[in-house]
Every structure is written in C-alpha cells, then in structure tokens.
C-alpha cells in the first residue's frame, strides 16, 4: 500500500486547507476509479443478474422474461448430452493446448535466450502470429488444410503419401487437431515472449556460480533455472488456460463446430443457441453452468499459482 | 566471428520454428497471387502470378469500408480504454483507493469468456439504441479491455520512484497535475504499449462484432472476412488477398512499434 504522503495538517480544525485537500483527493480518487466500477458493473454484475433472471424464465429474443419457470432450463441443459460433451471437450481442449504451448513456448524461449543478438530479433518476428486477427489465422490454416488447393494436400500428393486429397476439416479428430495447431501458431509466441522475459530476470552470476561448482547443463536447468521461473510460468499457464477457454473465432472459421457437432465447444454451442435458434433462456442457463465449471476447473490452478507466488516472495 | 558446432545446432533448431511461424502468412501471400486453376495445383508458389485477386477482393465486398470501420473503432476504443484505465490504475495503485481487492477483482473479471456476456450485452445495447452502431462497439471494447490495460499498466506504475510524486505533492500539486505532468511522461513506453495492445484486441475482435453489427456500414473487418467464406463465396485467391489487406494495418503497427510491444508484454508478465 503506497499512498502519497501529503504534508501534515498544521492545525486540527476541520476547515484547514490540508484536511480539505486530503478529502478532495479521496473524492478525485473515487471519481478516477469509477470507470473500473462501471466496467465491472456492466461486464460482471449486470450480466450475472441478467443471466440468472433469463435462465429462470420463459423467454424469446424479442420478449424476454415472460413467465417464471424455475430450474426447468437448467435441468434441460444438464440432461443434454451434446452440452455435457461440449463441456468435456472444452476443458480437454483448454488443458491440452495450454500445456502444449507452455512446453513449446518455454523451450523456444530457452533457445532464443541462448542466441544473444538474434534472440531479440526472433522474439520480434514471432510477434506477428500474435497480432494476426484470429479470423485471418483461421483463413490461413483453412487454405493450408483445404482438400482442393490446400498446401498440405499438395505436398502429400506430390510425395505420394496419399492418392487422393484428404478432407482434414471433415474428419472429427483432424478437425480438432487443426484448431489446436492454429491455436498453437497464434498463441505460442505469447508464451515465448513472457517466458523470455522471465528467463532474462535471472541474474548472470547465478549461472556462473553453478558452472564453477561443476553442475551439468541439465542439473543447472533443473535445480536453478526452473525453480527461478516456476512462479512466472504458472501465471503464464493460467493466462493461457483462460485464453484457451475463450477460443471461438478459430472454431467459427475452420469448422463451424463440425463435422456434425464434433468440434462444438461450449462457447460455440451457446453462440448458436442464442443467435441462430434465439433460445436465449436456455443459452443463459448454459452460460451460467459454463461459468461455474470454468471457475471450478481453474480453481486448483489458481491455488497452485498463488502457492508458487508466495514461495517467491 | 568463429562458427562452432553449437552455433550450427542453434540454427538447425531455430529454422523449423521460423518456418512454422511464417508459413501460413507466406502461403496466404502466395495464394493471393494465384489464378483459380493455379490454386488447385497445391504448389507453394504461383506458377503464373496474377494481380487480379487484389482489386477483385475489394470489389466483391466493401472491403475498404470494413477496414475503415475496424481502424476507426479500434483506435477510438483503444483511446477510451486508456483514458478510463490510466487514472483508475493510478488511484488504485498509488492513491490507495479501493484497496487490493479492486485490482484483483478487475484482473479476475478477465477470466470469464466473452461469450458469457453476449446475451446480456445484446439487450443492453438494444435498450440504449447502440446495437449496430460504431459507438456501441467503441463503448463495448473501451470498457471490456479495462482489465487488460490495468494488467499492462500496473508494473510501469509500480516501478515509478515514489519520491518524485511526493516532492510534487509537497509543492502543492494535486493528483491530476501529478498524473499528467509527472507520471505520464515517465511511463510513456507503458502507455504506448497499452494503447497498441488494446487497440489491436479491438481490431481483431470477432464475437461481439458479429453479434452486434448487421449492416455493411457498421461491420468490422473480421466479420466481413467471415462473410467472405459463407454466402458471398469467392475463390481462395480473393479470400487470401482480402485477409492480407485486413492483416496489413496490424503488421505495420507491429513492425514500427515492436519495441514498445515486446517491452509492454514482457513487463506485464513480471511482477
């Protein structure tokens, strides 16, 4: 807690300028944080209350809150096998992509940190995927994976590995793989930049001392580097998990949730239910359940992260 | 400059990484210069390069309109986010207003996927007459990116030496003057990085833009590109050209302001 120390009041009367100054600053301070409060109210408090009300009532897009129906929508959602499957898939997707990207990204950052001058250049270059609008990332990978005129099929055909073009996005397993690869392409750079920054905070002397002590590179990595970056890595992992739960654009462009419902994430199923079927009440119930599930899934990760932070402090 | 074995190993390890991260964009560029028949060949490079796709892409959809919409919305939204967040972050971190819980709550509000707010925000925009307007998107992105800006600005504000602010306060400067004349000049890199990142996030956003805009006058670029694939089916060459035209603005920003970007992101990850 750091507050600016204002000059102490010379007199204790309530009307002194100094006192007046401090209370005026409090007012300004609260005025300044009002956007955050308004933001929290409009993106957190209001949506939550609205969704609860919507989930408990009979509603159409044009006429919400027609009548109270209790937990009917919630029950329907929980009994919907497609929804439950989408939850499982979303959770699996988040953990698999976040873990993969943490591993690849950290290894790339280690590699780049060995390349003194070129490392910085490579870090800048790797920014580009991160900046690319996700919709365009989807388009680029779609062109690579297309059956007719796709680069991957062209290569496979020319090498004689396949006889006829393969429809990668038409296959339930490959389609997931395609979304994950596009996700890796887009977000691994983020992990690289943050890991690179974490690695660059390790003092040079630490490594030199361990080399003098005769530690092997592997020992140095395991006993020195890794513990020093454990806390930042856990925060990167948490951040990437959150971002993976937000995946939407890639699904929309690459597979539109297909083939069938194979790559329908929970987010995508809510989108379709709300904006294609206009079943806002049921979409609201799905949304609430989804939020609770994400909270429950992220909770242990957050606890581990806090534990590592405390160890660092 | 002596080349030894470990250098060669490093280059060998770096090459596939380099190829993987540049290939999709390189192929997009290549396809944008291919004729229809050439696309079907599946070769990496065009055999008889053509320039036709580029003007055709701009004619097939109101591409320039979409790009203009996106640029305007993202710059305004980025500026709004910064204007809202900078004083707020300063008040929370330096004036001790609202306490630690407010900062934590702000950051944790970023955890919920945007889809969660889709339906409530639809009704909010409908009620305020902001559906299908640029103002609606600017307001929405302006507020939605506050947690990101807060996260990015925090380390810059924390690292400021407190003595300067204290000296100014002793001289009788109020918080507003201290913020504008002392804090802002010192944390310019952080401000630039934050402005770029929140603007890019607004530029790239698709979910809300696709749900809350439904006419060509208001649609942003990602929405326009997504329509390219559906009802206005065009060939791959045009789609690649249109996508690249949309990517160009962000890449130019990344190229010229990369120093700020890397620094901003890197600091954000560290306490």
XYZ file of C-alpha atoms in Angstrom:
584
model
C 0.000 0.000 0.000
C 1.586 3.204 -1.107
C -0.291 6.424 -0.651
C 1.174 9.776 -1.409
C 2.230 11.449 1.808
C 0.555 14.763 1.908
C 2.014 17.491 4.060
C 0.748 17.076 7.616
C -2.014 19.410 8.627
C -0.713 22.293 10.710
C -3.994 22.849 12.514
C -6.588 20.332 13.509
C -9.635 22.386 12.597
C -11.867 20.685 10.083
C -11.756 23.629 7.734
C -7.981 23.670 7.176
C -6.816 23.587 3.603
C -4.694 20.496 4.203
C -7.626 18.461 5.515
C -9.754 19.800 2.784
C -7.048 18.831 0.314
C -6.990 15.233 1.504
C -10.720 14.763 1.385
C -10.753 16.364 -2.050
C -8.156 13.820 -3.168
C -10.292 10.973 -1.880
C -13.146 12.299 -3.959
C -10.925 12.572 -7.027
C -9.606 9.069 -6.370
C -13.078 7.578 -6.253
C -14.016 9.547 -9.339
C -10.996 8.095 -11.122
C -11.830 4.512 -10.238
C -15.458 4.956 -11.284
C -14.744 3.619 -14.823
C -13.456 0.366 -13.315
C -16.557 0.095 -11.140
C -18.769 0.873 -14.112
C -16.853 -1.655 -16.207
C -17.229 -4.334 -13.525
C -20.902 -3.481 -13.173
C -21.560 -3.773 -16.899
C -19.377 -6.789 -17.698
C -19.716 -8.781 -14.464
C -22.564 -7.800 -12.138
C -25.250 -6.907 -14.659
C -24.640 -9.938 -16.945
C -24.732 -12.302 -13.966
C -28.035 -10.952 -12.632
C -29.485 -10.797 -16.132
C -28.470 -14.371 -16.946
C -29.918 -15.711 -13.696
C -33.222 -13.959 -14.405
C -33.209 -15.139 -18.009
C -32.353 -18.740 -17.118
C -35.285 -18.908 -14.701
C -37.898 -17.591 -17.120
C -39.659 -18.383 -20.364
C -38.146 -16.022 -22.925
C -37.741 -15.310 -26.595
C -35.175 -12.970 -28.100
C -37.781 -10.249 -28.664
C -39.695 -10.801 -25.426
C -37.531 -11.866 -22.510
C -38.886 -12.691 -19.023
C -42.402 -13.763 -19.997
C -43.024 -16.075 -17.071
C -41.137 -17.757 -14.259
C -40.297 -21.395 -14.949
C -37.844 -22.155 -12.139
C -34.970 -24.508 -12.855
C -36.518 -26.116 -15.934
C -33.885 -24.743 -18.322
C -31.045 -25.702 -16.017
C -32.392 -29.259 -15.807
C -32.772 -29.450 -19.587
C -29.223 -28.263 -20.109
C -27.765 -30.745 -17.640
C -29.690 -33.573 -19.334
C -28.498 -32.548 -22.792
C -25.754 -34.985 -23.792
C -24.486 -32.620 -26.503
C -23.937 -29.870 -23.936
C -22.203 -32.134 -21.432
C -19.945 -33.448 -24.207
C -19.133 -29.897 -25.280
C -18.040 -29.109 -21.714
C -15.719 -32.107 -21.618
C -14.263 -31.156 -24.979
C -13.774 -27.507 -23.989
C -11.951 -28.477 -20.792
C -9.774 -31.052 -22.559
C -9.007 -28.555 -25.313
C -8.011 -25.854 -22.825
C -5.645 -28.087 -20.851
C -4.113 -29.800 -23.882
C -3.466 -26.581 -25.825
C -2.279 -24.620 -22.781
C 0.108 -27.398 -21.702
C 1.445 -27.925 -25.227
C 2.009 -24.224 -25.701
C 3.665 -23.782 -22.330
C 6.114 -26.597 -23.141
C 6.867 -25.487 -26.715
C 6.902 -21.791 -25.847
C 9.245 -22.217 -22.903
C 11.631 -24.373 -24.935
C 11.682 -21.792 -27.731
C 12.331 -19.048 -25.174
C 15.247 -21.083 -23.752
C 16.625 -21.482 -27.254
C 16.193 -17.781 -28.067
C 17.835 -16.748 -24.809
C 20.959 -18.604 -25.983
C 21.058 -16.519 -29.165
C 22.084 -13.187 -27.752
C 21.616 -10.794 -30.661
C 19.387 -12.881 -32.914
C 17.188 -13.790 -29.938
C 15.733 -10.311 -29.722
C 15.087 -10.216 -33.455
C 13.382 -13.602 -33.345
C 11.223 -12.510 -30.439
C 10.068 -9.540 -32.516
C 9.357 -11.714 -35.542
C 7.371 -14.201 -33.518
C 5.074 -11.307 -32.533
C 3.345 -11.437 -35.903
C 1.166 -14.527 -35.291
C 0.080 -12.967 -32.006
C -1.006 -9.773 -33.770
C -2.881 -11.550 -36.566
C -6.665 -11.324 -36.175
C -7.850 -14.831 -35.183
C -10.361 -14.890 -38.045
C -7.486 -14.439 -40.507
C -5.463 -17.095 -38.677
C -8.406 -19.407 -39.339
C -8.484 -18.434 -43.017
C -4.734 -19.026 -43.415
C -4.909 -22.509 -41.873
C -8.045 -23.290 -43.824
C -6.150 -22.605 -47.050
C -3.306 -24.853 -45.914
C -5.678 -27.697 -44.988
C -8.198 -27.392 -47.845
C -8.866 -30.585 -49.831
C -8.689 -28.790 -53.199
C -5.717 -26.464 -53.470
C -4.545 -26.830 -49.888
C -0.792 -26.743 -49.359
C -0.702 -29.810 -47.107
C -2.635 -31.957 -49.595
C -0.395 -30.662 -52.394
C 2.702 -31.756 -50.502
C 1.227 -35.141 -49.517
C 0.081 -35.845 -53.093
C 3.424 -34.858 -54.599
C 5.285 -37.044 -52.149
C 2.910 -39.902 -52.966
C 1.866 -40.287 -49.310
C -1.815 -40.065 -50.261
C -3.529 -40.940 -53.561
C -6.453 -38.542 -53.256
C -6.887 -35.226 -51.395
C -7.827 -35.654 -47.732
C -10.572 -33.521 -46.214
C -8.824 -32.756 -42.925
C -11.528 -30.485 -41.557
C -14.173 -33.060 -42.425
C -12.664 -35.569 -40.012
C -13.716 -35.259 -36.348
C -10.226 -35.929 -34.977
C -8.243 -33.988 -37.579
C -10.612 -31.036 -37.239
C -9.750 -30.728 -33.530
C -6.119 -31.107 -34.408
C -6.417 -28.314 -36.990
C -7.963 -25.913 -34.457
C -5.281 -26.797 -31.911
C -2.452 -26.264 -34.426
C -3.871 -22.872 -35.413
C -4.141 -22.060 -31.698
C -0.519 -23.117 -31.149
C 0.534 -20.937 -34.074
C -1.314 -17.916 -32.756
C -0.607 -18.092 -29.025
C 2.731 -19.831 -28.537
C 4.506 -16.523 -29.332
C 2.778 -15.012 -26.319
C 4.199 -17.762 -24.115
C 7.628 -17.271 -25.739
C 7.699 -13.523 -25.038
C 6.602 -13.903 -21.419
C 8.967 -16.842 -20.798
C 11.822 -14.969 -22.473
C 11.179 -12.048 -20.138
C 11.061 -14.355 -17.116
C 14.349 -16.002 -18.115
C 16.045 -12.662 -18.621
C 15.415 -11.727 -14.977
C 17.733 -14.500 -13.782
C 20.981 -12.832 -12.711
C 24.012 -13.845 -14.780
C 26.032 -14.591 -11.658
C 23.738 -17.429 -10.649
C 24.701 -19.468 -13.701
C 28.371 -18.632 -13.445
C 28.476 -19.757 -9.829
C 26.882 -23.091 -10.689
C 29.261 -23.652 -13.603
C 32.180 -23.127 -11.214
C 30.533 -25.629 -8.849
C 30.651 -28.136 -11.712
C 26.928 -28.539 -12.331
C 25.968 -30.104 -15.659
C 23.704 -28.103 -18.003
C 20.796 -30.390 -17.149
C 21.394 -30.044 -13.409
C 21.631 -26.291 -13.805
C 18.329 -26.210 -15.638
C 16.530 -28.475 -13.192
C 17.856 -27.046 -9.931
C 18.416 -23.396 -10.783
C 16.586 -22.134 -13.861
C 13.296 -23.962 -13.349
C 12.708 -23.018 -9.680
C 13.508 -19.387 -10.512
C 10.898 -19.201 -13.259
C 8.282 -21.504 -11.693
C 6.080 -18.649 -10.462
C 6.036 -16.660 -13.738
C 5.483 -19.909 -15.672
C 2.475 -20.757 -13.506
C 0.977 -17.347 -14.211
C 1.626 -17.779 -17.953
C -0.052 -21.188 -17.802
C -3.088 -19.792 -16.012
C -3.365 -16.966 -18.529
C -3.122 -19.374 -21.448
C -5.764 -21.662 -19.928
C -8.126 -18.691 -19.710
C -7.357 -17.751 -23.313
C -7.976 -21.341 -24.462
C -11.412 -21.288 -22.851
C -12.110 -18.199 -24.946
C -11.455 -19.937 -28.277
C -14.225 -19.032 -30.666
C -13.041 -17.429 -33.888
C -10.910 -20.406 -34.911
C -13.824 -22.802 -34.430
C -16.138 -20.476 -36.343
C -13.847 -20.140 -39.354
C -12.209 -23.559 -39.521
C -15.013 -25.984 -38.686
C -18.141 -24.093 -37.586
C -18.396 -26.681 -34.847
C -18.418 -29.576 -37.294
C -18.227 -32.106 -38.753
C -21.606 -32.713 -37.104
C -21.058 -31.441 -33.570
C -17.523 -32.828 -33.282
C -15.749 -29.531 -32.627
C -18.619 -27.682 -30.959
C -17.086 -26.075 -27.890
C -19.409 -24.862 -25.141
C -18.847 -21.278 -26.191
C -19.802 -22.112 -29.750
C -22.904 -24.021 -28.697
C -24.067 -21.045 -26.594
C -23.500 -18.743 -29.581
C -25.584 -20.893 -31.899
C -28.342 -21.413 -29.377
C -28.621 -17.695 -28.711
C -28.103 -16.206 -32.161
C -29.339 -18.926 -34.510
C -32.126 -20.577 -32.545
C -32.893 -17.445 -30.483
C -33.383 -19.669 -27.436
C -31.916 -17.093 -25.053
C -33.246 -18.613 -21.846
C -31.613 -21.957 -22.442
C -28.447 -20.243 -23.691
C -28.428 -18.270 -20.421
C -28.673 -21.480 -18.403
C -25.813 -22.957 -20.467
C -23.759 -19.821 -19.884
C -24.202 -19.923 -16.099
C -23.273 -23.592 -15.902
C -20.277 -22.999 -18.178
C -19.034 -20.140 -15.959
C -19.311 -22.281 -12.829
C -17.482 -25.162 -14.500
C -14.638 -22.899 -15.674
C -14.356 -21.462 -12.173
C -14.196 -24.935 -10.647
C -11.628 -26.131 -13.182
C -9.379 -23.080 -12.824
C -9.563 -23.041 -9.015
C -6.806 -25.630 -8.343
C -4.561 -23.972 -10.953
C -5.067 -20.606 -9.265
C -4.247 -22.138 -5.864
C -1.008 -23.677 -7.188
C -0.106 -20.362 -8.779
C -0.700 -18.475 -5.510
C 1.388 -21.042 -3.639
C 4.327 -20.540 -6.015
C 3.991 -16.767 -5.804
C 4.122 -16.919 -2.016
C 7.214 -19.100 -2.135
C 8.846 -16.487 -4.332
C 8.007 -13.589 -2.076
C 33.472 -14.483 -35.707
C 34.194 -18.175 -35.270
C 31.491 -20.635 -36.206
C 31.415 -23.650 -33.930
C 29.223 -26.700 -33.604
C 26.818 -25.260 -31.078
C 26.036 -22.337 -33.405
C 25.101 -24.756 -36.158
C 22.907 -26.690 -33.729
C 21.148 -23.494 -32.688
C 20.463 -22.522 -36.286
C 19.210 -26.029 -37.040
C 16.841 -25.785 -34.083
C 15.693 -22.285 -34.985
C 14.954 -22.966 -38.660
C 11.851 -25.184 -38.180
C 10.463 -22.714 -35.625
C 10.995 -19.887 -38.082
C 9.326 -21.850 -40.898
C 6.324 -22.886 -38.792
C 5.574 -19.333 -37.664
C 5.982 -17.717 -41.082
C 4.498 -20.420 -43.341
C 0.749 -19.652 -43.037
C 1.262 -15.974 -43.842
C 3.716 -16.801 -46.636
C 1.172 -19.195 -48.153
C -1.574 -16.587 -47.811
C 0.620 -14.136 -49.769
C 1.347 -16.779 -52.390
C -2.322 -17.747 -52.857
C -3.307 -14.091 -53.219
C -1.264 -14.003 -56.464
C -2.590 -17.291 -57.856
C -5.139 -17.788 -60.617
C -8.138 -20.023 -59.946
C -6.580 -23.029 -61.691
C -3.251 -22.426 -60.065
C -4.812 -22.597 -56.602
C -5.934 -26.151 -57.279
C -2.385 -27.279 -58.010
C -1.488 -27.118 -54.331
C 2.035 -25.908 -55.120
C 3.555 -23.450 -52.724
C 4.433 -20.766 -55.256
C 2.171 -19.413 -58.011
C 3.178 -20.716 -61.462
C 1.832 -17.695 -63.358
C 1.416 -14.888 -60.821
C -1.579 -12.607 -61.314
C -2.542 -9.316 -59.717
C -6.265 -9.753 -60.399
C -7.258 -11.047 -56.952
C -6.488 -7.814 -55.141
C -8.834 -5.432 -56.974
C -11.399 -8.240 -57.258
C -11.373 -8.750 -53.486
C -12.019 -5.052 -52.927
C -14.916 -5.131 -55.417
C -16.504 -8.366 -54.160
C -17.241 -6.906 -50.713
C -16.997 -3.469 -49.206
C -13.534 -4.390 -48.021
C -12.222 -0.820 -47.768
C -15.327 0.105 -45.786
C -14.763 -2.812 -43.386
C -11.112 -1.849 -42.920
C -12.050 1.789 -42.300
C -14.674 0.694 -39.741
C -12.172 -1.516 -37.956
C -9.435 1.109 -37.870
C -11.784 3.816 -36.582
C -13.442 1.609 -33.969
C -10.176 0.140 -32.702
C -8.370 3.489 -32.373
C -11.283 5.128 -30.584
C -11.829 2.097 -28.358
C -8.104 1.906 -27.544
C -8.035 5.583 -26.601
C -11.168 5.165 -24.487
C -9.719 2.174 -22.635
C -6.558 4.109 -21.861
C -8.418 7.237 -20.725
C -10.601 5.164 -18.419
C -7.862 2.925 -17.053
C -4.837 5.177 -16.504
C -6.370 7.416 -13.798
C -8.142 4.412 -12.272
C -4.976 2.306 -12.116
C -3.111 5.265 -10.633
C -5.794 5.770 -7.993
C -5.778 2.074 -7.044
C -2.008 1.579 -7.050
C -0.703 4.940 -5.810
C -3.508 6.744 -4.010
C -4.636 3.591 -2.238
C -8.244 3.961 -3.320
C -10.375 0.849 -3.351
C -7.686 -1.354 -1.859
C -6.137 -4.552 -3.193
C -9.447 -6.307 -3.763
C -10.429 -3.877 -6.504
C -7.285 -4.546 -8.527
C -7.702 -8.295 -8.038
C -11.362 -8.190 -8.985
C -10.574 -6.155 -12.089
C -7.985 -8.689 -13.202
C -10.144 -11.695 -12.368
C -13.057 -10.285 -14.349
C -10.937 -11.073 -17.412
C -11.262 -14.802 -16.660
C -14.808 -15.178 -17.919
C -15.063 -15.977 -21.631
C -16.685 -13.128 -23.611
C -19.493 -15.453 -24.685
C -20.825 -15.186 -21.123
C -21.664 -11.513 -21.598
C -23.037 -11.915 -25.133
C -26.757 -12.143 -24.366
C -26.926 -9.562 -21.543
C -24.890 -7.084 -23.611
C -27.160 -7.660 -26.591
C -30.128 -6.461 -24.540
C -28.129 -3.611 -23.010
C -27.111 -2.314 -26.446
C -30.636 -2.819 -27.737
C -32.094 -0.821 -24.836
C -29.614 2.018 -25.296
C -30.070 2.145 -29.078
C -26.422 1.227 -29.626
C -26.987 -2.047 -31.479
C -25.452 -1.985 -34.949
C -23.558 1.273 -34.299
C -19.862 2.089 -34.162
C -20.440 3.955 -30.904
C -21.772 0.735 -29.370
C -18.673 -1.230 -30.361
C -16.349 1.557 -29.178
C -18.057 1.690 -25.771
C -18.098 -2.097 -25.509
C -14.411 -2.584 -26.362
C -13.449 0.514 -24.391
C -14.869 -0.988 -21.193
C -14.173 -4.653 -21.929
C -10.422 -4.089 -22.278
C -10.010 -2.239 -18.970
C -8.648 -5.382 -17.211
C -6.010 -5.869 -19.925
C -4.913 -2.229 -19.739
C -4.862 -2.431 -15.932
C -2.648 -5.511 -16.091
C -0.282 -3.867 -18.591
C -0.002 -0.513 -16.792
C 0.457 -1.926 -13.272
C 4.177 -2.797 -13.491
C 5.000 0.576 -15.052
C 3.192 2.462 -12.289
C 4.687 0.252 -9.573
C 8.222 0.870 -10.771
C 7.934 4.663 -10.612
C 10.064 6.184 -7.863
C 7.628 7.462 -5.254
C 9.883 10.377 -4.226
C 9.099 12.404 -7.342
C 5.368 12.255 -6.701
C 5.884 13.008 -3.014
C 8.016 16.040 -3.829
C 5.355 17.336 -6.197
C 2.659 16.729 -3.570
C 4.692 18.692 -1.013
C 4.914 21.517 -3.547
C 1.130 21.527 -3.575
C 0.417 19.736 -6.851
C -2.873 17.840 -6.877
C -3.272 14.263 -8.147
C -4.398 15.439 -11.570
C -1.313 17.586 -12.135
C 0.963 14.884 -10.761
C -0.571 12.310 -13.104
C -0.456 14.477 -16.226
C 2.872 16.260 -15.738
C 4.934 13.737 -13.841
C 3.591 10.188 -14.164
C 2.560 10.191 -17.834
C 5.922 11.458 -19.197
C 7.788 8.820 -17.186
C 5.640 5.865 -18.244
C 5.243 6.793 -21.928
C 6.558 3.377 -23.075
C 3.944 1.622 -20.959
C 1.204 3.892 -22.257
C 2.182 3.331 -25.887
C 2.387 -0.444 -25.397
C -1.010 -0.498 -23.687
C -2.601 1.651 -26.369
C -1.278 -0.616 -29.135
C -2.333 -3.838 -27.443
C -5.874 -2.795 -26.516
C -6.366 -1.270 -29.984
C -5.180 -4.478 -31.650
C -7.501 -6.508 -29.416
C -10.397 -4.305 -30.524
C -9.316 -4.547 -34.168
C -9.161 -8.340 -34.022
C -12.347 -8.936 -32.043
C -14.938 -11.065 -33.800
C -17.568 -12.487 -31.446
C -19.253 -9.264 -30.306
C -18.726 -7.587 -33.666
C -20.508 -10.427 -35.450
C -23.374 -10.446 -32.959
C -23.901 -6.679 -32.672
C -23.390 -5.405 -36.230
C -25.581 -6.435 -39.111
C -25.099 -3.997 -41.951
C -22.162 -3.287 -44.231
C -21.939 0.296 -42.925
C -21.063 -0.872 -39.416
C -19.413 -4.269 -39.914
C -15.798 -4.613 -38.916
C -13.187 -6.453 -40.897
C -13.138 -9.865 -39.147
C -16.897 -10.039 -39.650
C -16.509 -9.060 -43.305
C -13.892 -11.770 -43.835
C -16.084 -14.375 -42.137
C -18.894 -13.497 -44.564
C -16.481 -13.899 -47.443
C -16.461 -17.555 -46.624
C -20.182 -18.059 -46.394
C -22.850 -16.507 -48.531
C -20.517 -14.428 -50.710
C -18.421 -17.323 -51.839
C -15.357 -16.141 -53.667
C -12.268 -18.011 -54.693
C -9.291 -18.659 -52.473
C -7.155 -16.055 -54.212
C -9.581 -13.269 -53.378
C -10.069 -14.516 -49.848
C -6.311 -14.525 -49.288
C -5.992 -11.009 -50.711
C -8.853 -9.725 -48.558
C -7.378 -11.324 -45.431
C -3.950 -9.842 -46.107
C -5.437 -6.397 -46.684
C -7.007 -6.721 -43.252
C -3.836 -8.028 -41.601
C -1.667 -5.256 -43.110
C -2.606 -2.493 -40.627
C -1.733 -4.584 -37.551
C 1.526 -5.808 -39.075
C 2.590 -2.255 -39.891
C 1.948 -1.298 -36.284
C 3.822 -4.368 -35.058
C 6.748 -3.595 -37.330
C 7.166 0.052 -36.370
C 6.290 -0.208 -32.699
C 7.615 -3.679 -31.856
C 9.998 -2.273 -29.255
C 7.059 -0.994 -27.187
C 5.043 -4.130 -27.784
C 7.670 -6.588 -26.598
C 8.543 -4.395 -23.629
C 4.890 -3.939 -22.679
C 4.100 -7.639 -22.910
C 7.297 -8.687 -21.180
C 6.783 -6.324 -18.256
C 3.190 -7.383 -17.923
C 4.273 -10.960 -17.293
C 6.569 -9.942 -14.494
C 5.765 -8.555 -11.126
